[in-house]
Tab-separated table of C-alpha atoms in Angstrom:
chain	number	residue	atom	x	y	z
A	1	UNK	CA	63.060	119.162	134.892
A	2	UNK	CA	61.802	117.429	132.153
A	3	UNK	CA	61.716	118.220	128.240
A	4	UNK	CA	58.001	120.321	128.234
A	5	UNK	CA	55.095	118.500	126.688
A	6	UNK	CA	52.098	120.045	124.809
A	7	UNK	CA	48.546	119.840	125.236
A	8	UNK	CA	45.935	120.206	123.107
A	9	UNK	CA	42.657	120.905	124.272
A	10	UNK	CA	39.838	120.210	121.335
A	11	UNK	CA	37.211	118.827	123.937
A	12	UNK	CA	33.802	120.549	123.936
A	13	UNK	CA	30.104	120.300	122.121
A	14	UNK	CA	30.876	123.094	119.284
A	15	UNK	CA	27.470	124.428	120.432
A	16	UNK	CA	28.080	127.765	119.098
A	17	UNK	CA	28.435	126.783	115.888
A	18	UNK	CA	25.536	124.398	115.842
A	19	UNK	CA	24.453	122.820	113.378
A	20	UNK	CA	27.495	122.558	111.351
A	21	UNK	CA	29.181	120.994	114.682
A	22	UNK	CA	26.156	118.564	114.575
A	23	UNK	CA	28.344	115.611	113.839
A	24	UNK	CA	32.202	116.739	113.602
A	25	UNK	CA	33.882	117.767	116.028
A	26	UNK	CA	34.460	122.084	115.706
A	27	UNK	CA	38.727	121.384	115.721
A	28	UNK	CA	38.187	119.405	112.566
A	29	UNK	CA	36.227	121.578	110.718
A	30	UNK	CA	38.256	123.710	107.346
A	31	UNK	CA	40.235	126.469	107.542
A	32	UNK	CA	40.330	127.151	104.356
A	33	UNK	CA	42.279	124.002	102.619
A	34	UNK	CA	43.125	122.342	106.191
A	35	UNK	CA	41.696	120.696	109.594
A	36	UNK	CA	41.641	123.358	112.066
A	37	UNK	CA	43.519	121.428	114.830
A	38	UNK	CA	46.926	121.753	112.115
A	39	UNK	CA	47.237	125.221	113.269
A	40	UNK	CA	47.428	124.724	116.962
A	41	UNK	CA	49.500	121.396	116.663
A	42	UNK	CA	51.918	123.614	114.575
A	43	UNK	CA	52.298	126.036	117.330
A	44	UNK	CA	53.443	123.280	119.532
A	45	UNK	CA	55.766	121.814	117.032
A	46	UNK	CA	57.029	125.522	116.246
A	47	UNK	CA	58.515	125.221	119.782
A	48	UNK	CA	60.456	121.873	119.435
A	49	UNK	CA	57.267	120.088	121.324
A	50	UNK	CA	57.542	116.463	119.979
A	51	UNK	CA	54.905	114.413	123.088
A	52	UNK	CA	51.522	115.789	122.395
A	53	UNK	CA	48.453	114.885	124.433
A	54	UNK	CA	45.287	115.397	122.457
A	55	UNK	CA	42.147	116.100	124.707
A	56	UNK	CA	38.765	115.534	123.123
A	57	UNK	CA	35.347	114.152	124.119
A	58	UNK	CA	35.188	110.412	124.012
A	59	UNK	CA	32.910	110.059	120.807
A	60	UNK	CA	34.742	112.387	118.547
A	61	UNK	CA	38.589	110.253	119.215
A	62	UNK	CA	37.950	107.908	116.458
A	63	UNK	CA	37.551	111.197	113.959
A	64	UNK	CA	41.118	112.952	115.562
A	65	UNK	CA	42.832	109.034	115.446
A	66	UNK	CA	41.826	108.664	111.783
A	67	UNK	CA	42.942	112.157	111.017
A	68	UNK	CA	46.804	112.099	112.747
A	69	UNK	CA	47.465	108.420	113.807
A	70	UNK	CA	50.034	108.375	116.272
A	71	UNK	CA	52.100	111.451	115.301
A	72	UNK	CA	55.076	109.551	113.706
A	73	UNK	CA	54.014	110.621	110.181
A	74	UNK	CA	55.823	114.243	111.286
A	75	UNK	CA	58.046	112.564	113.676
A	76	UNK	CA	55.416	113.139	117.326
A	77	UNK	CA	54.375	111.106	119.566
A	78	UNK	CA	50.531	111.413	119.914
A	79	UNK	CA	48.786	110.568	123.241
A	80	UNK	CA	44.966	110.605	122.900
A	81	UNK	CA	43.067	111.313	126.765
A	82	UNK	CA	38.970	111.665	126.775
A	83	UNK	CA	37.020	114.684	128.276
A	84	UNK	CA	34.049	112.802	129.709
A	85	UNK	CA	32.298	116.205	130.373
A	86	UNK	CA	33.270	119.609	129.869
A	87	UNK	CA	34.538	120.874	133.270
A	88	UNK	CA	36.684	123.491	131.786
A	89	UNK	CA	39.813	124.477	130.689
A	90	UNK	CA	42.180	124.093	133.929
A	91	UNK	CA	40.625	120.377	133.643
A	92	UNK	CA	43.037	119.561	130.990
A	93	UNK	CA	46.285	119.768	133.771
A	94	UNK	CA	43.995	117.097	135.712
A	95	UNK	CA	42.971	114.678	132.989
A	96	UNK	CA	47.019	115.002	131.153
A	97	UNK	CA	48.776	114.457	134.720
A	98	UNK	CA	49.556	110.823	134.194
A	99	UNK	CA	50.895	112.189	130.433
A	100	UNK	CA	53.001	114.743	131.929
A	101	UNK	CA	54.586	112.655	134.529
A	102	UNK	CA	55.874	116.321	136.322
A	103	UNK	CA	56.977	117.570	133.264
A	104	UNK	CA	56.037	121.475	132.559
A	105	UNK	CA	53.854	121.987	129.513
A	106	UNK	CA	52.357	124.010	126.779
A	107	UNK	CA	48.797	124.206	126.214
A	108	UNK	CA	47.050	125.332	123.455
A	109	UNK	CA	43.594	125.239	122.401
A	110	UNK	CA	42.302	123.530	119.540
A	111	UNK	CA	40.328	126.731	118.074
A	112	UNK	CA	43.274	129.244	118.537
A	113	UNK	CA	45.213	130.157	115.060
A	114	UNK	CA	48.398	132.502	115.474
A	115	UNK	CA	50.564	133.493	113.149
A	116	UNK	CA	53.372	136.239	112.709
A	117	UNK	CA	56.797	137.061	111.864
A	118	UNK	CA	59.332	135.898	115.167
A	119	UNK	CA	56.411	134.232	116.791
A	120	UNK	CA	58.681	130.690	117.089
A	121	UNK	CA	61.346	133.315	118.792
A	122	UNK	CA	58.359	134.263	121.365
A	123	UNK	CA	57.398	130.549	121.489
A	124	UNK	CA	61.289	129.598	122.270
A	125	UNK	CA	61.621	132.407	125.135
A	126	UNK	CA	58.741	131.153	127.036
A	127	UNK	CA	59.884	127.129	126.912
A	128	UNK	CA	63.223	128.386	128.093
A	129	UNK	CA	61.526	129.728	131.398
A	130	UNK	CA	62.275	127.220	134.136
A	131	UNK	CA	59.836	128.317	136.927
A	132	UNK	CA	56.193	130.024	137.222
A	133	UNK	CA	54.105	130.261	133.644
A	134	UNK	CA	54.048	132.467	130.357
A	135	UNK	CA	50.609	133.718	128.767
A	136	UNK	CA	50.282	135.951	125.726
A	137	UNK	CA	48.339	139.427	125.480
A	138	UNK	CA	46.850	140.256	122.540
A	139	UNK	CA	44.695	143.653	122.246
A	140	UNK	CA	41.079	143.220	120.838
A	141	UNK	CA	38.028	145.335	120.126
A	142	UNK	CA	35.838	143.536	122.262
A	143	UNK	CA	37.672	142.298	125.576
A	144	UNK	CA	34.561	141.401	127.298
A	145	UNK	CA	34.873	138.132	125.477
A	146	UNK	CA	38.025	136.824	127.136
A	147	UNK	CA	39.738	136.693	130.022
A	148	UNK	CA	41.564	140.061	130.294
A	149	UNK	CA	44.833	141.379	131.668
A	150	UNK	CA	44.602	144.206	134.293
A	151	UNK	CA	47.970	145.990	134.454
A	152	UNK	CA	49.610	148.863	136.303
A	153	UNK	CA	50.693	152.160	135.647
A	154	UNK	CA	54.280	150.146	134.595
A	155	UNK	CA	52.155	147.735	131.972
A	156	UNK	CA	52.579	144.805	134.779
A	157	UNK	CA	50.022	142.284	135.069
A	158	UNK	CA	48.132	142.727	138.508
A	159	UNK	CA	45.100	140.402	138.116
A	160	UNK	CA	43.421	138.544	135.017
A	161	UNK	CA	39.456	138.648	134.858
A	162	UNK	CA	37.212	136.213	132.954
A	163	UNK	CA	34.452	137.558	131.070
A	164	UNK	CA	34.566	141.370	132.656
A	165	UNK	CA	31.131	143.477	132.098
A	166	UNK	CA	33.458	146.623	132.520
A	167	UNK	CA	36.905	145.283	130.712
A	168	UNK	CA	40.371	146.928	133.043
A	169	UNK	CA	41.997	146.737	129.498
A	170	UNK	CA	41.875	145.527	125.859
A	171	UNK	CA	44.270	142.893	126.031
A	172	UNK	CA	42.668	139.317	126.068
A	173	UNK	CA	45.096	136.121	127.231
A	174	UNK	CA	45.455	134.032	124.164
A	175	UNK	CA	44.322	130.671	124.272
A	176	UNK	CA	48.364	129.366	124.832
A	177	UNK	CA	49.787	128.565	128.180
A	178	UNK	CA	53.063	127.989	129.164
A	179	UNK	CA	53.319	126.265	132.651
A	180	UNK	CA	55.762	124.363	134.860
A	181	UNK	CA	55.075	121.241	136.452
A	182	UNK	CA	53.005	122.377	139.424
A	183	UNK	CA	50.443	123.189	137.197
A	184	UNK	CA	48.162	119.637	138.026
A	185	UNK	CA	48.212	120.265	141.556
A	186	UNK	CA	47.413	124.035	141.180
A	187	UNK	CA	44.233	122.671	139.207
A	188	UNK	CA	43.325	120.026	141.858
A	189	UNK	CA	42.888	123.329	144.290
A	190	UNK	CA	40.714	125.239	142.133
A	191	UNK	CA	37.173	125.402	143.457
A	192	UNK	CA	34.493	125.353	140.677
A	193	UNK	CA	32.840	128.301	139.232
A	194	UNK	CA	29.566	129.703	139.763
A	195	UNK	CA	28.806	127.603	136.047
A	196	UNK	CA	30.479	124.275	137.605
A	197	UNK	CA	33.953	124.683	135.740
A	198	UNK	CA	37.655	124.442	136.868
A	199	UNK	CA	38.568	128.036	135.146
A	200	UNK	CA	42.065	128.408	133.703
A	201	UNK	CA	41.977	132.020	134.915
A	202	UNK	CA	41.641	131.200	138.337
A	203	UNK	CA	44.776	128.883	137.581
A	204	UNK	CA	46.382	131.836	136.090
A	205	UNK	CA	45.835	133.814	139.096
A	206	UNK	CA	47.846	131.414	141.450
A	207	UNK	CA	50.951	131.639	139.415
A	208	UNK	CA	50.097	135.840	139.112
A	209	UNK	CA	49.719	135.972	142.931
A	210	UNK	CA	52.944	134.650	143.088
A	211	UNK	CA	54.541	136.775	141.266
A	212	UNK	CA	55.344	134.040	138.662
A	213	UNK	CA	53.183	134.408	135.831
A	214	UNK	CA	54.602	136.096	133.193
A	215	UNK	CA	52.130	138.075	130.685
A	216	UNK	CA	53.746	138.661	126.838
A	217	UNK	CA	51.749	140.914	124.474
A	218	UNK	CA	51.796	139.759	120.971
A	219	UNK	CA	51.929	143.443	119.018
A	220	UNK	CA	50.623	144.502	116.019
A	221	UNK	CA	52.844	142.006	114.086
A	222	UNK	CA	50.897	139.570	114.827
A	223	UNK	CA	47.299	137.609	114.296
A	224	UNK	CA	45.048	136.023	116.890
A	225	UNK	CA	42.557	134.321	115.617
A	226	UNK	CA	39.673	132.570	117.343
A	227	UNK	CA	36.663	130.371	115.660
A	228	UNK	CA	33.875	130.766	118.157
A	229	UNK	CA	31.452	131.840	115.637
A	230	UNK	CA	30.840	131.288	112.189
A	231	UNK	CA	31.799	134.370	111.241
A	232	UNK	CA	34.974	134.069	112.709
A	233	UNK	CA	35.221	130.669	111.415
A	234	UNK	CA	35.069	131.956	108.153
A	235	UNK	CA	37.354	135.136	108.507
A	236	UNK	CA	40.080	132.808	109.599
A	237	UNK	CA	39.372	130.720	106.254
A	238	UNK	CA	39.826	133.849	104.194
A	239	UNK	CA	42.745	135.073	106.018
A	240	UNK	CA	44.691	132.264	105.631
A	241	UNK	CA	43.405	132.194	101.939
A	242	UNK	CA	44.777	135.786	100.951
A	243	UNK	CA	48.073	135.051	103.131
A	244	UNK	CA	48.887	131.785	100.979
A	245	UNK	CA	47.999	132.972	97.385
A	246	UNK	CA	49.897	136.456	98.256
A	247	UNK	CA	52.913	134.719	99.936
A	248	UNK	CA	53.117	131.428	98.095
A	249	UNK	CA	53.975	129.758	101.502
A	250	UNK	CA	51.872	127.578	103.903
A	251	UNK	CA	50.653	128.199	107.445
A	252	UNK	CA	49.984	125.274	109.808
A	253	UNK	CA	51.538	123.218	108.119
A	254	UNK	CA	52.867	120.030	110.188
A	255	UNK	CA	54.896	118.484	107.284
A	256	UNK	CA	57.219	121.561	106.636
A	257	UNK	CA	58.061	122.213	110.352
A	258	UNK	CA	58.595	118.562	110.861
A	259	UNK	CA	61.182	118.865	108.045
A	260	UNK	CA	62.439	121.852	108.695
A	261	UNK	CA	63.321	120.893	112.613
A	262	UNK	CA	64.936	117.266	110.856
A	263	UNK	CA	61.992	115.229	112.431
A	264	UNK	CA	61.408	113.303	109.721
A	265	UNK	CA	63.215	112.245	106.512
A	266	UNK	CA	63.688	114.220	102.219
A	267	UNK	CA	62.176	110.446	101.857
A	268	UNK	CA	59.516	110.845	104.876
A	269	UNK	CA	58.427	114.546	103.400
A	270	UNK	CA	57.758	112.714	99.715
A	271	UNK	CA	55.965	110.077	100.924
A	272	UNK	CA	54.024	112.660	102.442
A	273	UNK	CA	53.558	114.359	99.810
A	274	UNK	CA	52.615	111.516	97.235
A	275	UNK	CA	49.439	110.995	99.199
A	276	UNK	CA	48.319	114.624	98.464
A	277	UNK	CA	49.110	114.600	94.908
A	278	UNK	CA	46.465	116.119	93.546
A	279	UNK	CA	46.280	118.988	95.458
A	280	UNK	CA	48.271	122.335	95.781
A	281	UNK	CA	49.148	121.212	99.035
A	282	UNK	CA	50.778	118.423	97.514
A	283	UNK	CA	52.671	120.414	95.352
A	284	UNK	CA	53.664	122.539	97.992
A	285	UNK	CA	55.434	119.993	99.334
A	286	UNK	CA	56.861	118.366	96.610
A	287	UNK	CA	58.555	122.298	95.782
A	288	UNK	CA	60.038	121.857	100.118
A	289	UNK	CA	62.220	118.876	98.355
A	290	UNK	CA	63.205	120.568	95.452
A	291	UNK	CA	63.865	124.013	97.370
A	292	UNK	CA	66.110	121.427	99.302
């Protein structure tokens, strides 16, 4: 088996957040005082992920190329793939086949933020699992958003359902998957949905079926967030706001983990940091090197 690559999928129209997704793509819009798509490429570096496909509609590359070049600025390797159309999420295993060259993978999507204390412990556990996939739980007020996990009297996962009008439970799968290398032809066997789309939870379901999918709940230690309105675009901004000025410390922040893991260079991180001089995140930086 081969070293796991990520996946990040930041395709889409941003329709739901029309008009400010009139022109930029919704993964590049602010969370607070950084490009959304840093917090999901963090995640992937938090778990030692160093090849990285990026999956975005064709006209919005350019905007993602200009924004992370090839990766090697925090020690990645960056592989860009178009979505010609948006044929949903399982689509990604299809288009990032040739990428993955039957490795197993992590997928994240391009809207998801997650933070919390041990989550690169959770993220480690689930990389180390050879066979079958890993998805996350997460309880929320209004399941009938997401796909949700159905689970026996035990707490065992039975059957995911997308969208339910009567919800089997609170818990939502997160927007991260952890899957081994089957995963392409699992997708090539999906039949489309009654909307046209290759849906990741019927991909889910073949691993669950199985007996192979395993279902982690993130508990109340940790945050979920999601950007599929603007209101929720601009909670996340605030949370992330009130969790730096109270802590001091970044989140999704692709310089620190790439120095912290040894990716890159004290000479690398300053560099780095030179270019954002004039900003706290700059200084930030500059205070990694001097912390040592």
């Amino acid at each position: 088996m081969g070293a796991r690559k990520g996946i990040i999928m930041a395709g889409g129209t941003g329709s739901r957040l029309f008009p400010i997704t009139g022109a930029v793509s919704k993964q590049l819009m602010p969370i607070y005082d950084k490009p959304m798509i840093y917090f999901p490429l963090s995640v992937l570096m938090l778990t030692g992920i160093r090849e990285i496909a990026m999956i975005t509609t064709p006209e919005d590359q350019p905007q993602f190329r200009r924004l992370l070049g090839d990766g090697a600025q925090w020690g990645l390797s960056l592989t860009y793939i178009p979505q010609p159309s948006p044929d949903g999420l399982a689509q990604a295993y299809l288009l990032a086949e040739d990428f993955l060259d039957g490795a197993p993978s992590a997928m994240v999507l391009g809207d998801n933020i997650f933070f919390g204390h041990g989550l690169p412990e959770l993220l480690t556990a689930a990389d180390t699992k050879d066979a079958g996939g890993t998805v996350f739980g997460y309880r929320v007020s209004d399941p009938e958003r997401y796909g949700v996990v159905a689970m026996d009297a035990k707490g065992a996962a039975v059957d995911i359902v997308e969208k339910p009008a009567k919800p089997p439970s609170n818990y939502a799968v997160t927007g991260l998957y952890f899957l081994d290398a089957s995963a392409p032809d699992r997708a090539r066997a999906i039949t489309p949905s009654e909307r046209g789309e290759l849906e990741i939870t019927t991909l889910l379901q073949s691993y669950l079926h199985e007996g192979t999918l395993s279902v982690q709940q993130m508990g109340r230690g940790y945050a979920w967030l999601d950007t599929g309105t603007h209101g929720s675009l601009l909670d996340a901004g605030n949370f992330v706001r009130t969790l730096q000025s109270r802590q001091g410390l970044q989140a999704g922040c692709p310089e620190e983990i790439a120095f912290e893991q040894g990716w890159i260079s004290p000479e690398a991180l300053h560099a780095l940091a030179m270019r954002y001089a004039k900003t706290d995140y700059g200084t930030y930086l500059l205070g990694l090197l001097a912390e040592g």
